[in-house]
Tab-separated table of C-alpha atoms in Angstrom:
chain	number	residue	atom	x	y	z
A	68	MET	CA	-0.119	-0.143	0.044
A	69	GLU	CA	1.400	3.501	-0.781
A	70	PRO	CA	1.456	6.097	1.796
A	71	ASP	CA	-1.134	8.784	1.641
A	72	VAL	CA	0.118	11.249	-0.785
A	73	ILE	CA	-1.546	14.651	-1.250
A	74	PRO	CA	-1.922	15.510	-4.915
A	75	PRO	CA	-0.517	19.081	-5.855
A	76	ALA	CA	-3.030	21.820	-6.000
A	77	PRO	CA	-4.053	22.391	-9.700
A	78	LYS	CA	-2.443	25.263	-11.419
A	79	TRP	CA	-5.628	26.754	-12.586
A	80	GLN	CA	-5.799	30.368	-13.647
A	81	PRO	CA	-9.077	31.805	-14.583
A	82	SER	CA	-9.284	32.172	-18.335
A	83	VAL	CA	-11.197	34.703	-20.240
A	84	THR	CA	-13.685	31.869	-21.533
A	85	SER	CA	-14.351	30.788	-17.864
A	86	VAL	CA	-14.958	34.478	-16.725
A	87	LEU	CA	-17.290	35.143	-19.757
A	88	SER	CA	-19.011	31.984	-18.821
A	89	TRP	CA	-19.600	32.953	-15.299
A	90	GLN	CA	-20.804	36.477	-16.389
A	91	GLN	CA	-23.166	34.941	-18.902
A	92	GLN	CA	-24.538	32.389	-16.384
A	93	GLN	CA	-25.288	35.555	-14.180
A	94	GLU	CA	-26.975	37.379	-16.882
A	95	ARG	CA	-29.100	34.328	-17.826
A	96	GLN	CA	-30.114	33.939	-14.258
A	97	ASN	CA	-30.992	37.526	-14.054
A	98	GLU	CA	-33.039	37.255	-17.156
A	99	LEU	CA	-34.785	34.144	-15.873
A	100	GLU	CA	-35.563	35.853	-12.542
A	101	GLN	CA	-36.895	38.638	-14.458
A	102	GLU	CA	-39.002	36.432	-16.506
A	103	LEU	CA	-40.197	34.543	-13.431
A	104	VAL	CA	-41.513	37.766	-12.075
A	105	LYS	CA	-43.332	38.631	-14.865
A	106	THR	CA	-44.890	35.243	-15.336
A	107	ARG	CA	-46.024	35.535	-11.533
A	108	GLU	CA	-47.613	38.858	-12.328
A	109	GLU	CA	-49.467	37.425	-15.349
A	110	LEU	CA	-50.750	34.539	-13.300
A	111	GLN	CA	-51.984	36.802	-10.715
A	112	ALA	CA	-53.899	38.781	-13.383
A	113	MET	CA	-55.262	35.740	-15.006
A	114	GLN	CA	-56.353	34.467	-11.466
A	115	ALA	CA	-58.134	37.824	-10.965
A	116	LEU	CA	-59.862	37.533	-14.197
A	117	LEU	CA	-60.869	34.001	-13.566
A	118	GLU	CA	-62.479	35.164	-10.251
A	119	ASP	CA	-64.520	37.721	-12.246
A	120	LEU	CA	-65.660	35.363	-15.048
A	121	PRO	CA	-68.815	34.247	-13.388
A	122	GLY	CA	-69.991	37.630	-12.629
A	123	LEU	CA	-69.138	38.766	-16.284
A	124	PHE	CA	-71.096	35.831	-17.789
A	125	GLU	CA	-74.072	36.426	-15.592
A	126	ASP	CA	-74.070	40.188	-16.513
A	127	LYS	CA	-73.731	39.362	-20.298
A	128	PHE	CA	-76.761	36.701	-19.724
A	129	ARG	CA	-78.878	39.418	-17.882
A	130	GLN	CA	-78.081	41.923	-20.701
A	131	ARG	CA	-79.369	39.368	-23.392
A	132	LEU	CA	-82.290	38.125	-21.475
A	133	GLN	CA	-83.560	41.730	-20.511
A	134	PRO	CA	-85.298	42.426	-23.967
A	135	MET	CA	-87.061	39.116	-23.827
A	136	LEU	CA	-88.105	39.737	-20.392
A	137	ASP	CA	-89.486	43.211	-21.320
A	138	GLN	CA	-91.262	41.671	-24.339
A	139	GLN	CA	-92.893	39.096	-22.114
A	140	GLN	CA	-94.087	41.777	-19.829
A	141	ARG	CA	-95.497	43.799	-22.714
A	142	LEU	CA	-97.394	40.591	-23.989
A	143	LEU	CA	-98.797	39.851	-20.719
A	144	SER	CA	-99.890	43.397	-20.109
A	145	ASP	CA	-101.609	43.396	-23.694
A	146	ASN	CA	-103.010	39.906	-23.120
A	147	ALA	CA	-104.695	41.341	-19.785
A	148	ASN	CA	-105.949	44.463	-21.564
A	149	LEU	CA	-107.430	42.248	-24.418
A	150	SER	CA	-108.947	40.003	-22.039
A	151	GLN	CA	-110.520	42.934	-20.023
A	152	HIS	CA	-111.723	44.415	-23.462
A	153	LEU	CA	-113.276	41.164	-24.354
A	154	LEU	CA	-115.048	40.914	-21.154
A	155	GLN	CA	-116.521	44.602	-21.718
A	156	LEU	CA	-117.661	43.662	-25.108
A	157	GLN	CA	-119.874	40.590	-23.834
A	158	PRO	CA	-123.644	41.606	-23.681
A	159	GLY	CA	-124.657	41.689	-20.039
A	160	SER	CA	-121.513	40.377	-18.764
A	161	ASP	CA	-120.440	40.986	-15.253
A	162	THR	CA	-116.684	42.068	-15.123
A	163	SER	CA	-116.311	40.194	-11.980
A	164	THR	CA	-116.529	36.671	-13.555
A	165	GLN	CA	-113.607	36.492	-16.141
A	166	ARG	CA	-115.011	34.153	-18.825
A	167	LEU	CA	-113.311	34.162	-22.079
A	168	LEU	CA	-115.098	34.291	-25.291
A	169	LEU	CA	-114.533	31.239	-27.408
A	170	PRO	CA	-115.508	30.744	-31.109
A	171	GLN	CA	-118.849	28.785	-31.282
A	172	GLN	CA	-118.563	25.195	-32.244
A	173	LYS	CA	-119.865	24.504	-35.654
A	174	PRO	CA	-122.661	21.933	-35.556
A	175	ALA	CA	-121.000	19.988	-38.582
A	176	ARG	CA	-118.609	18.377	-36.359
A	177	PRO	CA	-120.321	16.800	-33.411
A	178	ARG	CA	-118.019	13.561	-33.429
A	179	LEU	CA	-115.155	15.714	-33.297
A	180	ARG	CA	-116.350	17.742	-30.361
A	181	GLN	CA	-117.406	14.307	-28.511
A	182	ALA	CA	-113.815	12.952	-29.301
A	183	LEU	CA	-112.248	16.141	-27.933
A	184	LEU	CA	-114.504	16.146	-24.870
A	185	HIS	CA	-113.646	12.381	-24.407
A	186	ALA	CA	-110.035	13.041	-24.652
A	187	PHE	CA	-109.767	15.765	-22.151
A	188	GLY	CA	-111.849	13.526	-19.671
A	189	PHE	CA	-115.216	15.124	-20.084
A	190	SER	CA	-118.426	12.959	-20.443
A	191	PRO	CA	-120.466	13.863	-23.673
A	192	ASN	CA	-123.379	15.031	-21.532
A	193	GLN	CA	-121.059	17.099	-19.226
A	194	GLU	CA	-120.258	20.587	-20.609
A	195	PRO	CA	-116.633	21.984	-20.052
């Protein structure tokens, strides 16, 4: 066995390429750190937007639904006005009883009338 021999210290001197390499590594590290900061900021902005999305969709839905709701309200109001007008047009009618005017059945179709009465659960002798 050989006695413990300590190898001589390397005769290394920093070369220009190793210094540039170290500087390049530092610059690259700084660039990466800046990119990381920017990416984290973008991530926070996207998370804030993601939290706002349900409210944005709800607002957009309401915005599109509102004209239909307005039209429905107008139609219901028109329907109520027309129903009231029909009640007033009936001779000797009492406005407290809201009976709708229906067209008279033509006597030429008694079987159809009986079939409809039967289909809706009315007996032929019982009027709807």
